[in-house]
mmCIF file of C-alpha atoms in Angstrom:
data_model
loop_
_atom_site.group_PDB
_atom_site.id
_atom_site.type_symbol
_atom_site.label_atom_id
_atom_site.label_comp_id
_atom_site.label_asym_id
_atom_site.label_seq_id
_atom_site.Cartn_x
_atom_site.Cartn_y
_atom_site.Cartn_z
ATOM 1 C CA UNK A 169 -8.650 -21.310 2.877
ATOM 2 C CA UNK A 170 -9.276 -18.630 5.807
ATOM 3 C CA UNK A 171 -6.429 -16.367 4.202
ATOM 4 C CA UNK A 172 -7.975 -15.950 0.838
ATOM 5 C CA UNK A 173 -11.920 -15.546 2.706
ATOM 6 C CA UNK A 174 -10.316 -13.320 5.018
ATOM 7 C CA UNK A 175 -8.558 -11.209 1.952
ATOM 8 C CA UNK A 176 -11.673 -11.211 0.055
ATOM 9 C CA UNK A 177 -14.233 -9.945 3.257
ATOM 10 C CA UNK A 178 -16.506 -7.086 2.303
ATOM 11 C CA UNK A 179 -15.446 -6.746 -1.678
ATOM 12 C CA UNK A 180 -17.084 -9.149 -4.269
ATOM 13 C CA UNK A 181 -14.486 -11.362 -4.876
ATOM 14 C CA UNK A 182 -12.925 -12.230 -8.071
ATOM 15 C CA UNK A 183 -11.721 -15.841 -7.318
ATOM 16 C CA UNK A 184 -14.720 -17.380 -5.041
ATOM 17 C CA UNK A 185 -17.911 -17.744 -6.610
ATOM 18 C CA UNK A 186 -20.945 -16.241 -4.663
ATOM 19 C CA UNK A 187 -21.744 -18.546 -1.964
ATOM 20 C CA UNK A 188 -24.705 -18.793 1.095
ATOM 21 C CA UNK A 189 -23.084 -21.760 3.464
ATOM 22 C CA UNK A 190 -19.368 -21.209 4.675
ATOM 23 C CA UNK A 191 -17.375 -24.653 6.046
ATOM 24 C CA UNK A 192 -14.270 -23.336 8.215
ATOM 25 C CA UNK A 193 -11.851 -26.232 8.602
ATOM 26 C CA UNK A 194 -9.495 -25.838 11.280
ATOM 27 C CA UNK A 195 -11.504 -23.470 12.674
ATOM 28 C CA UNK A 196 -9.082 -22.635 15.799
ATOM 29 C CA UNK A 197 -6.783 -20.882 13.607
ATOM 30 C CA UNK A 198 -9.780 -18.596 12.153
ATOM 31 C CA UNK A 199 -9.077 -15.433 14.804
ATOM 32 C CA UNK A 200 -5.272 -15.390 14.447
ATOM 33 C CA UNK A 201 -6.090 -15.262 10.489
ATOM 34 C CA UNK A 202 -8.694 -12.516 10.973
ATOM 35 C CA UNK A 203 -6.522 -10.792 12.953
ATOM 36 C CA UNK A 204 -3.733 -11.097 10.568
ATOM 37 C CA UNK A 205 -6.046 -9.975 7.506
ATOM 38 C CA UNK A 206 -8.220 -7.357 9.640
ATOM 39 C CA UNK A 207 -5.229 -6.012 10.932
ATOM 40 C CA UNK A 208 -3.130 -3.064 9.195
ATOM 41 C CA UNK A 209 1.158 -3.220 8.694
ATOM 42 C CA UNK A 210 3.553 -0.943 7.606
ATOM 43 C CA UNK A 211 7.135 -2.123 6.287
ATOM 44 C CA UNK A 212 9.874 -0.946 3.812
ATOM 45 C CA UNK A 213 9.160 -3.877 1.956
ATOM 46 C CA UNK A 214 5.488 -3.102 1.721
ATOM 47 C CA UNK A 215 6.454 0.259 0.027
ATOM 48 C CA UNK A 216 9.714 -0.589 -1.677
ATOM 49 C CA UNK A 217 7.724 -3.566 -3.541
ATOM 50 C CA UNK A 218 4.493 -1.165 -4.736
ATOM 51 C CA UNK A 219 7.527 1.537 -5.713
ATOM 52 C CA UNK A 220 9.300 -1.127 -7.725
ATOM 53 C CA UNK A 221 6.649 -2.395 -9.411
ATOM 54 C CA UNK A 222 6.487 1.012 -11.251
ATOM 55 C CA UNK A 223 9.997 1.790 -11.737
ATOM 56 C CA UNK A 224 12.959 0.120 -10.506
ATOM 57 C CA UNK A 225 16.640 1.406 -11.689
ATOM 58 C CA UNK A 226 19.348 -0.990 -12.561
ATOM 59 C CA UNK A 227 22.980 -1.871 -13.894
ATOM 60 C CA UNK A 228 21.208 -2.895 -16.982
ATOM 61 C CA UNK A 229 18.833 -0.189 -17.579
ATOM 62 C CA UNK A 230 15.481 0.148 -15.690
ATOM 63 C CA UNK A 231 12.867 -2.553 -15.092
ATOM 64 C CA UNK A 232 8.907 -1.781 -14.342
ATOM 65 C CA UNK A 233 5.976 -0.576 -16.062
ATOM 66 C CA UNK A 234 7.110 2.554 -16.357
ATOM 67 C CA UNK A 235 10.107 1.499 -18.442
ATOM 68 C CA UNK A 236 7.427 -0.568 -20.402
ATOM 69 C CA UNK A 237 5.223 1.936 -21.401
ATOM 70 C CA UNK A 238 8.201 4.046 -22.219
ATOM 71 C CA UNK A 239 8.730 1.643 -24.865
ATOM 72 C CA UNK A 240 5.612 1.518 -26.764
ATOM 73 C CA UNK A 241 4.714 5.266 -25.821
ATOM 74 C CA UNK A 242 7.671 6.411 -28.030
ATOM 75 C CA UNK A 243 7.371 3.966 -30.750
ATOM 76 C CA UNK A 244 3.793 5.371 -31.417
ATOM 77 C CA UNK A 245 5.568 8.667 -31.802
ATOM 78 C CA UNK A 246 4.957 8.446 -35.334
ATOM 79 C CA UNK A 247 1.507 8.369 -35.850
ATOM 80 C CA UNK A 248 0.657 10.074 -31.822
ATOM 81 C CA UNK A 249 3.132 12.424 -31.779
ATOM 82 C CA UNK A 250 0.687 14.566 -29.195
ATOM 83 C CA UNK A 251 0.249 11.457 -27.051
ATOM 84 C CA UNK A 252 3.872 10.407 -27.290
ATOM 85 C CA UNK A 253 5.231 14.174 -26.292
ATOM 86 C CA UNK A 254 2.618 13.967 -23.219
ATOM 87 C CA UNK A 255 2.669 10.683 -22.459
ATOM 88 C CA UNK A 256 6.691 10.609 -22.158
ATOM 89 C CA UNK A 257 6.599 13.984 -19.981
ATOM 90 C CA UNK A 258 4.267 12.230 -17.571
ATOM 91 C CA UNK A 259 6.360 9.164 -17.253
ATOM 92 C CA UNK A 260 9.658 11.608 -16.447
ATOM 93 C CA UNK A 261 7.478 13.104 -14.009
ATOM 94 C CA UNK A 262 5.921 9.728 -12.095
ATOM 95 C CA UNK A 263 9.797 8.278 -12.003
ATOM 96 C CA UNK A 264 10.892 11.345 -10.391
ATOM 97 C CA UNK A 265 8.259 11.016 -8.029
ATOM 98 C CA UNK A 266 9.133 7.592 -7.319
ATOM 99 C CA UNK A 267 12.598 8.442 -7.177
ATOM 100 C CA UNK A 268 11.808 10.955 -4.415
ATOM 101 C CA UNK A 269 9.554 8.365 -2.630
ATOM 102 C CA UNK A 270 12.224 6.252 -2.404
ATOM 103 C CA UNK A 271 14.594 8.603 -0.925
ATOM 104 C CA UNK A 272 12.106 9.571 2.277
ATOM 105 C CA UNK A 273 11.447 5.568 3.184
ATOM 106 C CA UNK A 274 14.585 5.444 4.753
ATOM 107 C CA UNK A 275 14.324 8.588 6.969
ATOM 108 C CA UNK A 276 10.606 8.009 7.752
ATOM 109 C CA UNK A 277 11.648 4.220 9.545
ATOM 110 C CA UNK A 278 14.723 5.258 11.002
ATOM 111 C CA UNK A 279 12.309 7.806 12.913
ATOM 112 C CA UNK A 280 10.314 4.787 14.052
ATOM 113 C CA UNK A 281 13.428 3.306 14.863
ATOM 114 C CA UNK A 282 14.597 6.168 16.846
ATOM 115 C CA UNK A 283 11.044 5.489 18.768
ATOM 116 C CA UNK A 284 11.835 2.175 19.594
ATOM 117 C CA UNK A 285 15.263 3.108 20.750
ATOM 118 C CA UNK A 286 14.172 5.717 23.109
ATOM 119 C CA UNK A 287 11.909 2.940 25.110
ATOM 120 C CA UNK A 288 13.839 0.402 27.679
ATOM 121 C CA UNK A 289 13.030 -3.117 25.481
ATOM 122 C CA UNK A 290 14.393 -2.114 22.415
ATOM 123 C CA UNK A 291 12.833 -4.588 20.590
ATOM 124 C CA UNK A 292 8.898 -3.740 20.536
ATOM 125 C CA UNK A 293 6.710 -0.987 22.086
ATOM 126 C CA UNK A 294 3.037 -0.265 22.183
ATOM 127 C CA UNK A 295 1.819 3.306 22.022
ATOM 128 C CA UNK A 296 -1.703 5.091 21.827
ATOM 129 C CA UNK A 297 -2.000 8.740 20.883
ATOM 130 C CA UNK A 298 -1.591 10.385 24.295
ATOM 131 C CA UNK A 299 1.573 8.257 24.619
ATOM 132 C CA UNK A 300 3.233 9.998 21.638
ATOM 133 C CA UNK A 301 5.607 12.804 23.472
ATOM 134 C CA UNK A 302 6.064 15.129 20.913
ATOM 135 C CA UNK A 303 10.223 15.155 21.210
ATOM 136 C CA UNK A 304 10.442 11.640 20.283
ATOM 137 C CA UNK A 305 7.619 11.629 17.668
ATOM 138 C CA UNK A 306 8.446 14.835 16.153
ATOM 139 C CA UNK A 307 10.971 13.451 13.401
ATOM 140 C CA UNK A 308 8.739 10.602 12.943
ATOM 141 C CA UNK A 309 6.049 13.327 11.773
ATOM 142 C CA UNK A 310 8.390 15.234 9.780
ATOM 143 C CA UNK A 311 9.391 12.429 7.668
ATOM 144 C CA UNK A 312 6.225 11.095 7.731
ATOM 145 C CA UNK A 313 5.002 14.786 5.455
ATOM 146 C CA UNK A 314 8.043 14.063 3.416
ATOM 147 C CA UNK A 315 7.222 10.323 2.917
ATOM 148 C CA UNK A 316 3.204 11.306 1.793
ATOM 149 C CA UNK A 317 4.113 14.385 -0.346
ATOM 150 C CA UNK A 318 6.419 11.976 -2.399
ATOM 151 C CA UNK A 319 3.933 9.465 -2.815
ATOM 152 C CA UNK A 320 1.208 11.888 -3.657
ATOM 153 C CA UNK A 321 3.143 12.936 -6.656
ATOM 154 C CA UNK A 322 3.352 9.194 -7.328
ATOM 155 C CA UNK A 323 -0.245 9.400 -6.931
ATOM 156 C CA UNK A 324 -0.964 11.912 -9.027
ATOM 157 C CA UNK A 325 1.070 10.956 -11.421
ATOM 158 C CA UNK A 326 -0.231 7.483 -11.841
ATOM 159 C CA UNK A 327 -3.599 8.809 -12.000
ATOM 160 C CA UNK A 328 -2.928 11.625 -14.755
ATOM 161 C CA UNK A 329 -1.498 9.290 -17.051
ATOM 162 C CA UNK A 330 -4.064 6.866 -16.874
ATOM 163 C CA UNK A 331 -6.325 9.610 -17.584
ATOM 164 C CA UNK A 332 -4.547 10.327 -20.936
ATOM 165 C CA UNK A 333 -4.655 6.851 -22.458
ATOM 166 C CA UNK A 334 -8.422 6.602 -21.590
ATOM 167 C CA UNK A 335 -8.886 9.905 -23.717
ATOM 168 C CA UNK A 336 -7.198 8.440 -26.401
ATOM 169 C CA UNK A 337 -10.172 7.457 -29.413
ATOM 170 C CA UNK A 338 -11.148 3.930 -30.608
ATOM 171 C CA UNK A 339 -9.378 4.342 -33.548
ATOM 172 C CA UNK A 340 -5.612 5.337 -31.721
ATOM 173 C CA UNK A 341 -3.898 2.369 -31.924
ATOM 174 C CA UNK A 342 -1.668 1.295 -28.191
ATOM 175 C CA UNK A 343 -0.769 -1.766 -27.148
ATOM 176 C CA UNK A 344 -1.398 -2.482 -24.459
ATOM 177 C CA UNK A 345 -3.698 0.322 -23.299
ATOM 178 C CA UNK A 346 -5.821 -1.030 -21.182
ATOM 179 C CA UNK A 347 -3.566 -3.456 -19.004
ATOM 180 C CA UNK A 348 -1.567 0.362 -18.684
ATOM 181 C CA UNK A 349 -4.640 2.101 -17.433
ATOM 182 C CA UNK A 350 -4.967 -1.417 -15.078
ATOM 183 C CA UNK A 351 -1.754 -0.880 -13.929
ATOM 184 C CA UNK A 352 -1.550 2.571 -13.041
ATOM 185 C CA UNK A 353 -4.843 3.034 -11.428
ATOM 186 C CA UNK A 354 -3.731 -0.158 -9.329
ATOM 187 C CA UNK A 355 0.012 1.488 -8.098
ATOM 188 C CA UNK A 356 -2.272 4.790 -7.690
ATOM 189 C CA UNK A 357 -4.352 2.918 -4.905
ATOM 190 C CA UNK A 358 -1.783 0.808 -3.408
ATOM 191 C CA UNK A 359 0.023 4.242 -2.569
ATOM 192 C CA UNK A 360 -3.176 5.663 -1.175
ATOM 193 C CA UNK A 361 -3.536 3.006 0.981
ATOM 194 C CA UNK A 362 -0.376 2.797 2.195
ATOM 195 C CA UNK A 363 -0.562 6.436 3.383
ATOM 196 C CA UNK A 364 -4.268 5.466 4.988
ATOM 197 C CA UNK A 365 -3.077 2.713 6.785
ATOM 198 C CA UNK A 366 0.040 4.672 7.435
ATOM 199 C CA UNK A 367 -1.996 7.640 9.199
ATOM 200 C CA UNK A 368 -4.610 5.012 10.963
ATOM 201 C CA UNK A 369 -1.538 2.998 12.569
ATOM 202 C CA UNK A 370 0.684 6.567 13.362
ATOM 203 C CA UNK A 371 -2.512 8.373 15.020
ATOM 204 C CA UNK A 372 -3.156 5.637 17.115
ATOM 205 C CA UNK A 373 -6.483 6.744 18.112
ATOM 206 C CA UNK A 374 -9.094 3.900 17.936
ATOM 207 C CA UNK A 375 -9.624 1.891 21.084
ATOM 208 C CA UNK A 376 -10.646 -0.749 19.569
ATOM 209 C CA UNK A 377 -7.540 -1.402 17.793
ATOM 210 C CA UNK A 378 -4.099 -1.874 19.622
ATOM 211 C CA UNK A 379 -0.822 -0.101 18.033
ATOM 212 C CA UNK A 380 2.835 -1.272 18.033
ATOM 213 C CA UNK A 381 6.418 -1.190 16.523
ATOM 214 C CA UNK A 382 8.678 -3.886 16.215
ATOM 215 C CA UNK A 383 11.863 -4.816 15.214
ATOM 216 C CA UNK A 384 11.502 -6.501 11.628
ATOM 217 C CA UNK A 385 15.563 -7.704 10.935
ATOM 218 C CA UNK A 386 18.156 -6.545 11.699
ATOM 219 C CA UNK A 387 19.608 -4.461 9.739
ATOM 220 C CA UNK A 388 19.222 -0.295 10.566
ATOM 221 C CA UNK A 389 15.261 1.141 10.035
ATOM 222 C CA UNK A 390 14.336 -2.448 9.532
ATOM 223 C CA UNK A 391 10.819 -1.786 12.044
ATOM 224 C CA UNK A 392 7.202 -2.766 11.352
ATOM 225 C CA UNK A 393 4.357 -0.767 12.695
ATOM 226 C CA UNK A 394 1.228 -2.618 13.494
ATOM 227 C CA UNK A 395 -2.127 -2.116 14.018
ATOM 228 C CA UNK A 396 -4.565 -4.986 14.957
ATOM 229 C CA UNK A 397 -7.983 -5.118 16.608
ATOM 230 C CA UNK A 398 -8.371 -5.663 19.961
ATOM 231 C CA UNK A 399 -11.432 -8.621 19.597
ATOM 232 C CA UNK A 400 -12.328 -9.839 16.127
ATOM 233 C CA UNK A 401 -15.661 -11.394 17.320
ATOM 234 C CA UNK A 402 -17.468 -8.363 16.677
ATOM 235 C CA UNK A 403 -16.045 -7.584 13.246
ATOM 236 C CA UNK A 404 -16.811 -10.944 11.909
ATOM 237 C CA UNK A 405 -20.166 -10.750 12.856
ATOM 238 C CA UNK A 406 -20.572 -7.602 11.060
ATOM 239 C CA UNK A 407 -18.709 -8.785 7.665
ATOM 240 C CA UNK A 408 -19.330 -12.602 7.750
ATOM 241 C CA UNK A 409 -21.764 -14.430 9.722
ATOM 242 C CA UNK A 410 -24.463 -12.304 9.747
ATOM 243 C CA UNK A 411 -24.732 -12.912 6.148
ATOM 244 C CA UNK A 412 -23.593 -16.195 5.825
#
């Protein structure tokens, strides 16, 4: 499957077994899936989805592992009372942050949007960092601060909490403590690397990688920005068949 080899390059993989001898079927399709995989994207969905996954606010109360922990962190009240005080206060801070998050997405894309607006097609442009005049960009920087000071407090959050539970002793009794920690440390890096990939795509910078927005539906701020590299030959020397 040159998806999952592809999604698996360069960290020791959890669901392939170490292996010396690699048989690519259909192996016309392996650049576009390198490319795919090697490559870097930035959506709403992409954020909206990692946001969600922590908290997500609804007509019949919230849903996400923040509202999960919530749960159990209060119910332990009782015998924690230290852990539940802290732990709750944490939470109310993380789900503001993710509240805030949520509130510069919309901004930061319509700013991309804006870009593609300003250039004849419409529908897609490609840009490199000396192409970036600074009146069109400008907003797109702006909200792109906003957009990375909310998720840092996501971040940080996410990270401070998971710090607390691992503190806790043997003996302190919460379920589920260690799929939390999991969890959180997970959201925690799936933020950070949005904001990586994020500044990577934005700065635009590396010539060996070639940077573009597009439209990605229809409705308003609904634009992906893309990042691929220009040859993959090189890179799959490097990460596969030199060791393979």
């Amino acid at each position: 499957n040159h998806s999952l080899i592809f999604a698996e390059l360069g960290s020791r993989s959890p669901a392939i077994p170490d292996y010396r001898h690699l048989i690519f079927d259909e192996a016309h399709n392996i650049e576009d899936a390198a490319t795919n995989h090697l490559g870097m994207e930035l959506t709403q969905v992409r954020i909206f989805t990692a946001l969600n996954r922590l908290h997500r606010p609804g007509r019949k109360g919230a849903t996400g592992l923040l509202a999960s922990m919530e749960k159990i962190f209060a119910a332990v009240g009782g015998r924690l009372p230290d852990f539940s005080e802290l732990s709750l206060a944490r939470i109310d801070d993380i789900r503001a942050a993710v509240g805030a998050s949520n509130e510069a997405v919309s901004p930061f894309f319509h700013a991309l949007e804006a870009v593609l607006a300003s250039r004849k097609s419409g529908e897609s442009v490609r840009f490199r960092v000396e192409d970036k005049r600074p009146l069109v960009w400008g907003p797109v920087e702006k909200t792109q601060r906003e957009l990375f000071s909310a998720l840092a407090g996501v971040i940080h959050g996410s990270e401070t909490l998971a710090g607390i539970l691992r503190e806790l002793d043997d003996e302190d009794e919460v379920p589920y403590r260690g799929e939390f920690i999991r969890e959180l440390e997970a959201s925690a890096g799936w933020m950070r690397e949005i904001t990586e990939d994020a500044t990577y795509i934005l700065e635009a910078a590396s010539r060996d990688y070639v940077y573009w927005l597009e439209r990605a539906g229809s409705k308003p701020g609904m634009v992906r920005a893309v990042a691929a590299p220009v040859a993959v030959g090189p890179i799959l020397f490097d990460q596969l068949y030199q060791h393979k």
